[in-house]
CSV table of C-alpha atoms in Angstrom, one decimal:
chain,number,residue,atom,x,y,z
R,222,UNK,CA,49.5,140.3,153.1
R,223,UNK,CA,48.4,141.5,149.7
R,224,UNK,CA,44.9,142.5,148.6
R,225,UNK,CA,43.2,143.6,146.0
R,226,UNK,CA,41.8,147.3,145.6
R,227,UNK,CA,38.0,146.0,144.3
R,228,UNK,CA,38.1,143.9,147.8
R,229,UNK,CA,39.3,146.6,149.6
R,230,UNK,CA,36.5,148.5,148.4
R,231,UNK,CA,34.2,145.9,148.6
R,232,UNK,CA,34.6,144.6,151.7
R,233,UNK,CA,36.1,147.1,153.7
R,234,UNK,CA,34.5,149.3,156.3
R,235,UNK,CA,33.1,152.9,156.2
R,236,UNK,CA,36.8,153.9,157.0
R,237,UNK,CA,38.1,152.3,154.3
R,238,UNK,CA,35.4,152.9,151.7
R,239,UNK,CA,35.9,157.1,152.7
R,240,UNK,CA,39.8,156.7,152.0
R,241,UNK,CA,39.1,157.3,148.5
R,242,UNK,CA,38.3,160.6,149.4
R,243,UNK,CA,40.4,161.3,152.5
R,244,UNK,CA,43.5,159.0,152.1
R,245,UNK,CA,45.0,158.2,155.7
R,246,UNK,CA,41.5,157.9,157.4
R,247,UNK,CA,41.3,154.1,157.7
R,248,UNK,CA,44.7,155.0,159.1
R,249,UNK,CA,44.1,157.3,161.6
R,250,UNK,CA,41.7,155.5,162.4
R,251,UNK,CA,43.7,152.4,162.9
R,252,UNK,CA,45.9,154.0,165.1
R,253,UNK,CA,48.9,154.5,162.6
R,254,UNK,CA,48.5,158.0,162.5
R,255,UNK,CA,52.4,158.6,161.3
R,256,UNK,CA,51.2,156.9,158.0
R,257,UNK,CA,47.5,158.4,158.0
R,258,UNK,CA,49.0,161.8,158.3
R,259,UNK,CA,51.8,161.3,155.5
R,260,UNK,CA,48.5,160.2,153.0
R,261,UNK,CA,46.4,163.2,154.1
R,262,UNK,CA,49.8,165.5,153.4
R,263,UNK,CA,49.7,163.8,149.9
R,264,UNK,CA,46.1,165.0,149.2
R,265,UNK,CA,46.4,168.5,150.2
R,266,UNK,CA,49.5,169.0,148.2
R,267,UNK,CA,47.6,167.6,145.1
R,268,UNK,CA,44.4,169.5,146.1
R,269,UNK,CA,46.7,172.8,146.4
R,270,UNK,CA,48.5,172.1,143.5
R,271,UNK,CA,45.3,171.7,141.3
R,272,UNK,CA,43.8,174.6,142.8
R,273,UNK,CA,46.8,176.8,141.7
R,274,UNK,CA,47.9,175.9,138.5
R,275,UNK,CA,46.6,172.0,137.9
R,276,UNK,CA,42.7,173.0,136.9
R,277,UNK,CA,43.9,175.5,134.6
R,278,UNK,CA,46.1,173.7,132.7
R,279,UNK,CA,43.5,170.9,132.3
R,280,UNK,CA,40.9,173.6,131.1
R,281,UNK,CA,43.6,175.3,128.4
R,282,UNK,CA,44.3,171.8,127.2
R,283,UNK,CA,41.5,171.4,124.5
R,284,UNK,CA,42.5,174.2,122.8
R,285,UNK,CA,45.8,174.9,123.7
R,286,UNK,CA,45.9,179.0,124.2
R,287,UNK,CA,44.6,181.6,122.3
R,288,UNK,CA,46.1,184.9,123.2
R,289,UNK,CA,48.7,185.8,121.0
R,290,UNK,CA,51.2,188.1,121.9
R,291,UNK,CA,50.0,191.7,122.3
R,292,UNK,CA,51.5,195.1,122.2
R,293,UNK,CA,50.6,197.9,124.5
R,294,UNK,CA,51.5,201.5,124.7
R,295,UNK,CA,53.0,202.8,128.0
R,296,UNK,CA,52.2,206.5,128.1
R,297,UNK,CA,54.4,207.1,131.1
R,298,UNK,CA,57.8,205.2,129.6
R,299,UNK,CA,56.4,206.5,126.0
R,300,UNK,CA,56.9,202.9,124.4
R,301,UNK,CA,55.4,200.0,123.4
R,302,UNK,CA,55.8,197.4,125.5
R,303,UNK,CA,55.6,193.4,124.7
R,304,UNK,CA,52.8,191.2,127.1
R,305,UNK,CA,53.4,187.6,126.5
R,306,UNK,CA,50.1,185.4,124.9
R,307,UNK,CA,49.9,181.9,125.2
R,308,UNK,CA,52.2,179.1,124.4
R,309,UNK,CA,50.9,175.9,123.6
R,310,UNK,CA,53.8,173.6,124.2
R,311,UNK,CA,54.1,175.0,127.3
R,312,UNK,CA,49.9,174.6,127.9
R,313,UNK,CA,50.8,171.0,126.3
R,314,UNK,CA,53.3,169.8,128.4
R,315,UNK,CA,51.8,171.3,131.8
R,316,UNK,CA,48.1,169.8,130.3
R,317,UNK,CA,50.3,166.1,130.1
R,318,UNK,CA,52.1,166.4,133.5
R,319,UNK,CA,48.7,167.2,135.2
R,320,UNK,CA,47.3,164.1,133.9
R,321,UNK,CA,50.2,162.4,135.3
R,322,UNK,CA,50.1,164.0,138.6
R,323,UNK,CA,46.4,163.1,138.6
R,324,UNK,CA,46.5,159.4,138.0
R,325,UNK,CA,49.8,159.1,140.9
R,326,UNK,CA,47.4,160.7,143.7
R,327,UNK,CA,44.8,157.8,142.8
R,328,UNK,CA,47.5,154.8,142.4
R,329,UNK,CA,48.0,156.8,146.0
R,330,UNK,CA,44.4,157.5,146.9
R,331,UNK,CA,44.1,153.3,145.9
R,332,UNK,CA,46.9,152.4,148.1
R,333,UNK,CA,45.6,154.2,151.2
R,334,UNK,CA,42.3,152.0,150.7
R,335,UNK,CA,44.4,149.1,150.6
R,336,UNK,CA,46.0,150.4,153.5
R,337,UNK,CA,43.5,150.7,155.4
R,338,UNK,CA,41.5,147.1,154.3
R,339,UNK,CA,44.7,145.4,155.2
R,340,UNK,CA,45.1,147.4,158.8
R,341,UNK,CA,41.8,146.1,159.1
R,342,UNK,CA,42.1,142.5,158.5
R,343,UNK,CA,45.3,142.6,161.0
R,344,UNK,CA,43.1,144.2,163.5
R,345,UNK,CA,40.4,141.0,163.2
R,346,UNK,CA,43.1,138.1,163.3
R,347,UNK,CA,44.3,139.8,165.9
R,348,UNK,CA,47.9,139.7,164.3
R,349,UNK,CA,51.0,142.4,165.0
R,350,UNK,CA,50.0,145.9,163.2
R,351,UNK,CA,53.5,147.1,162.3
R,352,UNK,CA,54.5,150.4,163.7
R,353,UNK,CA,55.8,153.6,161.3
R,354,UNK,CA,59.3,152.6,162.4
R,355,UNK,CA,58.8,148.9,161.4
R,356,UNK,CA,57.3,149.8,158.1
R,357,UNK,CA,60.8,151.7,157.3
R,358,UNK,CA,63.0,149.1,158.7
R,359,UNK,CA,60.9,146.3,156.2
R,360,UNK,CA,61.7,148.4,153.5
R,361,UNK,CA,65.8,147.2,153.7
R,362,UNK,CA,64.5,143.7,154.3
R,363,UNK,CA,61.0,141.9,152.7
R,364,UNK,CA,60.4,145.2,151.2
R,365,UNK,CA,63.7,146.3,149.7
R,366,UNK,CA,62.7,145.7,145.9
R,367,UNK,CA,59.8,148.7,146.8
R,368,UNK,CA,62.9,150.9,147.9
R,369,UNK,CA,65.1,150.6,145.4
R,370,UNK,CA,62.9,150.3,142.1
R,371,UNK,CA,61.2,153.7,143.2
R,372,UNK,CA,63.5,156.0,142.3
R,373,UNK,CA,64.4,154.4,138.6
R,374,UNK,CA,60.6,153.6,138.0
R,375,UNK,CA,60.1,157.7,138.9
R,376,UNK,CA,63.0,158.5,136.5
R,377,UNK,CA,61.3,156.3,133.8
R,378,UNK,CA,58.2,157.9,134.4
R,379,UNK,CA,59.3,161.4,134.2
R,380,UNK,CA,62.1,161.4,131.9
R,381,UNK,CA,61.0,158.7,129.3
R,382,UNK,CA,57.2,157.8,129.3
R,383,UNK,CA,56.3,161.6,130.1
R,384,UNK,CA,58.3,163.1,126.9
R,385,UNK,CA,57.0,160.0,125.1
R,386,UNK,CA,53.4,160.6,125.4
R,387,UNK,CA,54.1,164.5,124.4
R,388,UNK,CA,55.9,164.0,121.4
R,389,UNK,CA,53.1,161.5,120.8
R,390,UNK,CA,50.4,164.1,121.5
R,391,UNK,CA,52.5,167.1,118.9
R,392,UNK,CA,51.6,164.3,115.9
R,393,UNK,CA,48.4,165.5,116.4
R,394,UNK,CA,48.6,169.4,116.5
R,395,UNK,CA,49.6,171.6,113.5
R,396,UNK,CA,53.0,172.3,115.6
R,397,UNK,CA,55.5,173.7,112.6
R,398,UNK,CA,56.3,177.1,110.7
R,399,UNK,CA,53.8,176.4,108.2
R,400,UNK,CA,51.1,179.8,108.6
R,401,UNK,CA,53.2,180.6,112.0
R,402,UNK,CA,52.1,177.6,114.4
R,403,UNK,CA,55.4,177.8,116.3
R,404,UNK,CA,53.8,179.9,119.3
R,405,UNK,CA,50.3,178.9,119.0
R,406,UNK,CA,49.1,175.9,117.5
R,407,UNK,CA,45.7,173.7,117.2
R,408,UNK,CA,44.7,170.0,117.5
R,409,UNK,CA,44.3,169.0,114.1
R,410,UNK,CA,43.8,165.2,114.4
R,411,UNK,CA,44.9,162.8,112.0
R,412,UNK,CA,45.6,165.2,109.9
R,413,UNK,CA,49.7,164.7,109.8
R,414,UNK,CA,49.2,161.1,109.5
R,415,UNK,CA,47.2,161.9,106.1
R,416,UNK,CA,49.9,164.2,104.9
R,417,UNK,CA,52.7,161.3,105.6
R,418,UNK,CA,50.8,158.4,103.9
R,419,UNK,CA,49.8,160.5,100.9
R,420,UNK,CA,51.9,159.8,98.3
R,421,UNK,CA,50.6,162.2,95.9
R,422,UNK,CA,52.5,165.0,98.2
R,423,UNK,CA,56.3,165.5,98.3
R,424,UNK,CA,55.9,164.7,102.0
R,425,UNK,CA,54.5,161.3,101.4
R,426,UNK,CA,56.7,160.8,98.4
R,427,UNK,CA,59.8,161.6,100.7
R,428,UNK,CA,58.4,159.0,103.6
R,429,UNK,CA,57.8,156.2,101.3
R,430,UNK,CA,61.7,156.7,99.5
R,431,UNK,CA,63.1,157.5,102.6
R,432,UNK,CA,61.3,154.2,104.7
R,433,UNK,CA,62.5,152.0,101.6
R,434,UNK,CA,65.7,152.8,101.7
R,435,UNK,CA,65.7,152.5,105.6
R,436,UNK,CA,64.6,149.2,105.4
R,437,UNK,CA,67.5,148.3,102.8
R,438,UNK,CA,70.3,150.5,104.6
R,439,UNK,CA,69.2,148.3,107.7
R,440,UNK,CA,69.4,144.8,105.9
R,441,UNK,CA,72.8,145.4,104.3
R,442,UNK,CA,74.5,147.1,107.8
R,443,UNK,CA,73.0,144.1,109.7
R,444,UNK,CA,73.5,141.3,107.7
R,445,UNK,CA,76.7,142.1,106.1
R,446,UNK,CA,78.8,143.2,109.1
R,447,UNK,CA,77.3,140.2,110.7
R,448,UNK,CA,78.5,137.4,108.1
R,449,UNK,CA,82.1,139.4,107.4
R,450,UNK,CA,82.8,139.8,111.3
R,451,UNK,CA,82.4,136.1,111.6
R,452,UNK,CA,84.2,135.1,108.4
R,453,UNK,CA,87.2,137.9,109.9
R,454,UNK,CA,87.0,136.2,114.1
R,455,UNK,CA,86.5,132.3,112.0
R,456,UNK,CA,90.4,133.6,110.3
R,457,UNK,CA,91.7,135.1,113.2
R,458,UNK,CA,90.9,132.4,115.9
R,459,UNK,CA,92.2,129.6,113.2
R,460,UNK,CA,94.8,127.4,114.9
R,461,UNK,CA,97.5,128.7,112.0
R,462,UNK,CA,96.9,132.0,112.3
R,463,UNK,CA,99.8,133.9,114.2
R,464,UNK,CA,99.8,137.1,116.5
R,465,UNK,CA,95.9,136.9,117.0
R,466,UNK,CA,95.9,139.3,120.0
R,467,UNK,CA,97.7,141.8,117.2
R,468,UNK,CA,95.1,141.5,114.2
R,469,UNK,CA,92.6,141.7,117.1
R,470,UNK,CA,93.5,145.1,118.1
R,471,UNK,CA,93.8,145.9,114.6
R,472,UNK,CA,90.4,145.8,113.9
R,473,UNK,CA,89.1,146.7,117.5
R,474,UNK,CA,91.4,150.2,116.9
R,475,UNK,CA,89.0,151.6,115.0
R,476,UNK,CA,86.1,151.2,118.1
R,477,UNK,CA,88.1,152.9,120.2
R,478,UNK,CA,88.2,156.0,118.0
R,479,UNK,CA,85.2,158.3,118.2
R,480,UNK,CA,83.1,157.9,115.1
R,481,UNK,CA,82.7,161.7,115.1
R,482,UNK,CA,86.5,162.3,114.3
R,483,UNK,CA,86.8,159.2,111.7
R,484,UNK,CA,83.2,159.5,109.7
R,485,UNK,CA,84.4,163.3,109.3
R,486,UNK,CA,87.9,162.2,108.3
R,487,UNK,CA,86.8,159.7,105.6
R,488,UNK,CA,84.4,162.3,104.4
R,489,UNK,CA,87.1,164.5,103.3
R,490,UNK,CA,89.0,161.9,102.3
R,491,UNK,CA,85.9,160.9,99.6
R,492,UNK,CA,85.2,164.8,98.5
R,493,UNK,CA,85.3,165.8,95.2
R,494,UNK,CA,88.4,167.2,95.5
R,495,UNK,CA,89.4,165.0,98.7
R,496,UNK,CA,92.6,162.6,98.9
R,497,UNK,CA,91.0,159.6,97.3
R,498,UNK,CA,90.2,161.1,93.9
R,499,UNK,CA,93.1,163.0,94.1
R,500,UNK,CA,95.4,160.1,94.0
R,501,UNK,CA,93.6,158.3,91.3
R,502,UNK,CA,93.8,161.5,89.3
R,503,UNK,CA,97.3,161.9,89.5
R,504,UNK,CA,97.6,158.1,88.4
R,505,UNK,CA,95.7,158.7,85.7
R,506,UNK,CA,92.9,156.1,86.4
R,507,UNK,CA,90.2,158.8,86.0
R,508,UNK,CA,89.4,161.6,84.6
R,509,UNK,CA,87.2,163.2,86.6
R,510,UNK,CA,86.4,162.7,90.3
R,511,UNK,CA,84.3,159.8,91.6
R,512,UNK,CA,80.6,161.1,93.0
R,513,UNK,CA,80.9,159.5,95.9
R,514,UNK,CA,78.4,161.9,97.7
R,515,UNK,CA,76.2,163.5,94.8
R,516,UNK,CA,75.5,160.6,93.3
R,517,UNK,CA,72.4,158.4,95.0
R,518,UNK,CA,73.6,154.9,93.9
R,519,UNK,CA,77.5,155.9,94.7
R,520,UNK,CA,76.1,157.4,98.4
R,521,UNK,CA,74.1,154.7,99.1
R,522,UNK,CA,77.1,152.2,98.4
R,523,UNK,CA,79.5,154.3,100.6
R,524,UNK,CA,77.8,154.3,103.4
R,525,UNK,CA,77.1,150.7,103.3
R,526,UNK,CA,80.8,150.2,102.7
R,527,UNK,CA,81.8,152.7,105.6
R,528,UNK,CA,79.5,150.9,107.5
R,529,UNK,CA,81.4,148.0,107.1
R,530,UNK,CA,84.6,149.0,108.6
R,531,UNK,CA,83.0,150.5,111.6
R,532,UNK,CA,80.5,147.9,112.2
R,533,UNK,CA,82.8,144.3,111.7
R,534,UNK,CA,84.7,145.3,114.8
R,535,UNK,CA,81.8,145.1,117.0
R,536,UNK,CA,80.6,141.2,115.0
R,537,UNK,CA,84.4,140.1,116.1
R,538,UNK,CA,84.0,141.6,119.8
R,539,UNK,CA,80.4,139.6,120.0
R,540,UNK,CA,81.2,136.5,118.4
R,541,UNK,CA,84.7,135.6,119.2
R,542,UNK,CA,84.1,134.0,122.7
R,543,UNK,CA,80.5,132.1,121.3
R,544,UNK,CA,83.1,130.6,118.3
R,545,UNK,CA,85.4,129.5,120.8
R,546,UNK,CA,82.7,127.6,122.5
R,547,UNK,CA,81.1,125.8,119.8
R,548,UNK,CA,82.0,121.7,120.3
R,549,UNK,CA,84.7,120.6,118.7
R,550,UNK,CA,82.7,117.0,118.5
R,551,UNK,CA,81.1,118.4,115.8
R,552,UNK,CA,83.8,119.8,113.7
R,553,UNK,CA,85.3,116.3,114.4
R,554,UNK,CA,82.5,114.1,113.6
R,555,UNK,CA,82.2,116.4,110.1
R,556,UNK,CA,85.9,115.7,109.0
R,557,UNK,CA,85.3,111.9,109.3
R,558,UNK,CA,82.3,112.4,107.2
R,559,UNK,CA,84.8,114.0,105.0
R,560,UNK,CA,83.1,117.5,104.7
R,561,UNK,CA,84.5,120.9,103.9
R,562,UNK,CA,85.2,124.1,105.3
R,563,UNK,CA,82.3,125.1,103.4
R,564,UNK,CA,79.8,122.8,104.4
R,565,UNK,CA,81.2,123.3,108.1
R,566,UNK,CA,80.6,126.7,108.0
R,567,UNK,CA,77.1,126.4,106.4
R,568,UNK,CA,75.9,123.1,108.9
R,569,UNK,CA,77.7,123.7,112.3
R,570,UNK,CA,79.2,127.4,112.9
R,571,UNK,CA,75.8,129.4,111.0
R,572,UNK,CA,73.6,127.3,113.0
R,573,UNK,CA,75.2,127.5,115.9
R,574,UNK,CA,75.8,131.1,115.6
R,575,UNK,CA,72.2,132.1,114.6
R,576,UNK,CA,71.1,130.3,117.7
R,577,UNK,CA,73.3,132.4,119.9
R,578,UNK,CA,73.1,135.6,118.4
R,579,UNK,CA,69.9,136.0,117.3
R,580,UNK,CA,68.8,138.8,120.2
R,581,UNK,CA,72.4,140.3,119.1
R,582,UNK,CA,70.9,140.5,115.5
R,583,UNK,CA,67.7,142.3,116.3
R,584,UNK,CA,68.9,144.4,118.5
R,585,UNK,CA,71.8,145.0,115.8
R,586,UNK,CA,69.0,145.8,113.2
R,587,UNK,CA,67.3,148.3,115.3
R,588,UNK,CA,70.4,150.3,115.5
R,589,UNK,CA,70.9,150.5,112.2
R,590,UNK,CA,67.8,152.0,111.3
R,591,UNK,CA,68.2,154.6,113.8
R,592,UNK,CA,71.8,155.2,113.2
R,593,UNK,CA,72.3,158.1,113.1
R,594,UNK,CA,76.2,159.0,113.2
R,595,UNK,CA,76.9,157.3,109.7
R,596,UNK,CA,74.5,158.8,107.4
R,597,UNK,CA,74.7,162.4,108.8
R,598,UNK,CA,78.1,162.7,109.7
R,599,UNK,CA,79.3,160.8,106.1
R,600,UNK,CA,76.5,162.2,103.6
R,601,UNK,CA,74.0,164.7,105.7
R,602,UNK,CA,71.3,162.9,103.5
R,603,UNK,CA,73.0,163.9,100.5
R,604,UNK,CA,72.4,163.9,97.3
R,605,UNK,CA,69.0,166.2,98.1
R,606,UNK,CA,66.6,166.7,95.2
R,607,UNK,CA,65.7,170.3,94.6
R,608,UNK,CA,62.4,171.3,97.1
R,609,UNK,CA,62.4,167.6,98.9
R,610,UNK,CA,63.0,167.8,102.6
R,611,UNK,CA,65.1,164.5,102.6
R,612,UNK,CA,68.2,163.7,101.0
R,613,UNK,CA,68.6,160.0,99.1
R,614,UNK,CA,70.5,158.9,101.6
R,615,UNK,CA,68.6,159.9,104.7
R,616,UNK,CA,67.4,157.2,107.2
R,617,UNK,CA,63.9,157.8,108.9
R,618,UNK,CA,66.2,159.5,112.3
R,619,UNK,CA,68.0,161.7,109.7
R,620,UNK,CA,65.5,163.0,108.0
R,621,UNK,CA,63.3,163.0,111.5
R,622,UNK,CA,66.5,165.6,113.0
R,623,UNK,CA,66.1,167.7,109.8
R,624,UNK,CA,62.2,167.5,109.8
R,625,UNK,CA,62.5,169.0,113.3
R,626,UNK,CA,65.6,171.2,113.5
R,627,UNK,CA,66.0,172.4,109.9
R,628,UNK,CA,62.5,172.7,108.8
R,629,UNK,CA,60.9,173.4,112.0
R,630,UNK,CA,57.9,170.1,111.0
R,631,UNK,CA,57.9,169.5,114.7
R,632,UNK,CA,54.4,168.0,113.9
R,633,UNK,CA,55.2,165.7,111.1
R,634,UNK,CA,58.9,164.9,113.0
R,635,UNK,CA,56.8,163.7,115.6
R,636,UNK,CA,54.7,161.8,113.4
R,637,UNK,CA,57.7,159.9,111.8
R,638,UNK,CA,59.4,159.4,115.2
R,639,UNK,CA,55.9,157.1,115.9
R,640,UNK,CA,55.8,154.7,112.7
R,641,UNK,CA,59.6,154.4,113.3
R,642,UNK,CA,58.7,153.2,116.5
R,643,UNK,CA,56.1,151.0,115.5
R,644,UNK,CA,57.7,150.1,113.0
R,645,UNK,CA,60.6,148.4,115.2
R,646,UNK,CA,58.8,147.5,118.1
R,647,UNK,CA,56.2,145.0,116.2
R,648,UNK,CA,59.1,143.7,113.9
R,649,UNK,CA,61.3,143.0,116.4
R,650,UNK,CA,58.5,141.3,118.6
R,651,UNK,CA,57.6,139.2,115.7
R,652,UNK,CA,60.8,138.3,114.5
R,653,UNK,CA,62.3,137.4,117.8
R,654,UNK,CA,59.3,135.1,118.1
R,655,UNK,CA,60.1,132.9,115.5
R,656,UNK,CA,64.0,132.3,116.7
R,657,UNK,CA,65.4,129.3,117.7
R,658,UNK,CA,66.7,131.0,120.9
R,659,UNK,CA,62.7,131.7,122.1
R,660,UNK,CA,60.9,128.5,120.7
R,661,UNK,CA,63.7,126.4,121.5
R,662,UNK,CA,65.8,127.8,124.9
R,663,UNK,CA,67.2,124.6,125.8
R,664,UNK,CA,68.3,123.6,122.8
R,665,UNK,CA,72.1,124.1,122.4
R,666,UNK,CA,72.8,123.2,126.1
């Protein structure tokens, strides 16, 4: 029986209405006094927990901390000794996971009304009031979904929407090295957002050149690996090709070798004074060595060309098996109309393949603007202008890691890990929206 918290509210009895302040009354009330007492254990553990440390970090959350670090004399050691200040990201994050504790205890406080509403509908109809025992043995039977999607919806919680919401929150607090903030540190508003969007800074100046070239870097890696894996699985699956499982592995080698040991590998191949320019030295085909990494245009064309031979593997993998199942009637009814491999391609495999693959291609996209192996373990971002904070090659993540890490701008690396995020989140909404697969489901079955 499901209701409604308003109705419980509503309509319930004294009892019921009270459980909002004592969870478990309605309970005990109701005779299920297993239950009653586990709600009422709930609330003084919250109650204790806020009394000890919860109130306190709710009241040092406006301003984050204030006492710095302070040294005082000990006459009878004869030294100074070190007593710790505040720290805001500590005052943050306990100020963030009090919040969350808070709004459990009333999804809690709100279930015990429910509770207790629903015990005392039961109790009119004069229906069965399950026992504590029958209440555990319904959750392995009409009541398993509850048992098993607790534990992963707590991990979420904790582990994914909690850090979310505090990286979130350090976008708006001057959190960096800039005038010492790294200890203590101040709400400042939108002030980081200003300081991203201005172009007339070398901040804003780096986020506009870096988002640009994101947005490039993700169209080429997407597109391209997309069109030449599907040219490479259309020549490999071709009734005259021979040794198919063989080329197959060939290309699939390079998955299985950690991109860690090959990016590094081809990036001393392309060094100045690395193998590649070596060789065409020594034939005498130039003169001096190729600038594959200090020059933008020649990094930016690397990586997209490295890119290439690490991302057509995976196309093959995802589009062999949707190839093989495209009807033949069609390739059939095309040679009678007397068209060519061209005009196949273009009319029946593209379409058919767009269709399919469509999620494949988003989800495709949004990796490669947060790929972040290829462009720091091939270039680091290089070639770097002197006094920018982002290299010409640097991707919104890369530049993000050195905002944070290298620079110590946690405030403004937060800041760029939320418009990255918006970024992807409404693009791929509206861009999966206007496929085929979503406004026409049924379509190619």
């Amino acid at each position: 029986m499901a209701v409604k918290f308003t109705e419980s509210f509503r309509k319930g009895n004294i009892f019921t209405k009270l459980s909002i302040l004592i969870p478990g009354l309605g309970n005990l009330v109701g005779k299920q006094i297993i239950k009653g007492i586990m709600y009422i254990a709930i609330e003084a553990a919250f109650v204790c927990f806020m009394i000890m440390k919860g109130i306190n970090c709710l009241a040092m959350l406006p301003d984050l901390g204030s006492r710095p670090q302070q040294e005082v004399w000990n006459e009878k050691l004869g030294i100074y000794e070190y007593v710790a200040g505040d720290n805001s990201l500590l005052i943050l994050l306990y100020g963030i996971a009090t919040i969350f504790m808070i709004i459990a205890y009333i999804i809690v406080a709100a279930g015990a009304v429910k509770s207790s509403y629903k015990l005392e509908l039961l109790k009119e109809k004069g229906k069965h009031i399950n026992t504590f025992a029958e209440d555990v043995k319904s959750l392995f039977n009409e009541n398993l979904h509850k048992l098993l999607l607790t534990l992963p919806v707590s991990g979420v919680l904790i582990f994914t929407i909690l850090p979310l919401i505090f990286m979130i929150s350090m976008a708006f607090t001057n959190y960096s090295k800039v005038n010492n903030h790294l200890v203590l540190f101040d709400w400042v508003g939108l002030e980081n957002f200003k300081q991203i969007f201005d172009s007339g800074s070398m901040i804003g100046q780096s986020f506009w050149s870096v988002f640009g070239w994101t947005i490039v870097w993700a169209v080429f890696a997407t597109f391209l690996n997309y069109i030449f894996g599907i040219l490479v699985a259309l020549l490999i699956n071709r009734k005259g090709t021979k040794l198919k499982a063989f080329w197959r592995f060939i290309f699939i080698l390079s998955i299985a070798i950690p991109q860690f040991v090959s990016l590094l590998i081809v990036r001393s191949m392309l060094a100045q004074d690395g193998i590649i320019n070596v060789v065409l030295k020594n034939a005498g085909w130039i003169t001096k060595s190729l600038p594959f990494f200090t020059n933008a245009t020649w990094a930016r064309i690397t990586v997209i060309v490295v890119n290439l031979w690490i991302g057509i593997p995976y196309t093959i993998l995802q589009v062999t098996g949707i190839l093989q199942n495209i009807p033949m009637e069609l390739y059939e009814a095309a040679d009678v109309d007397g068209a060519n491999g061209f005009v196949k391609f273009i009319k029946i495999t593209m379409p058919y393949m767009l269709f399919v693959t469509a999620p494949y291609l988003i989800t495709t996209f949004t990796a490669n603007i947060n790929n972040f192996n290829i462009v720091y373990l091939l270039t680091k971002g290089d070639p770097v202008m002197a006094g920018a904070t982002a290299g010409k090659t640097d991707l919104l993540v890369t530049w993000l890691y050195k905002m944070t890490i290298d620079y110590q701008y946690y405030n403004l690396g937060a800041v760029i890990g939320i418009m990255t995020f918006i970024f992807l989140a409404i693009g791929s909404l509206l861009v999966y929206r206007r496929t085929k697969a979503y406004k026409d489901e049924e379509g190619f079955q």
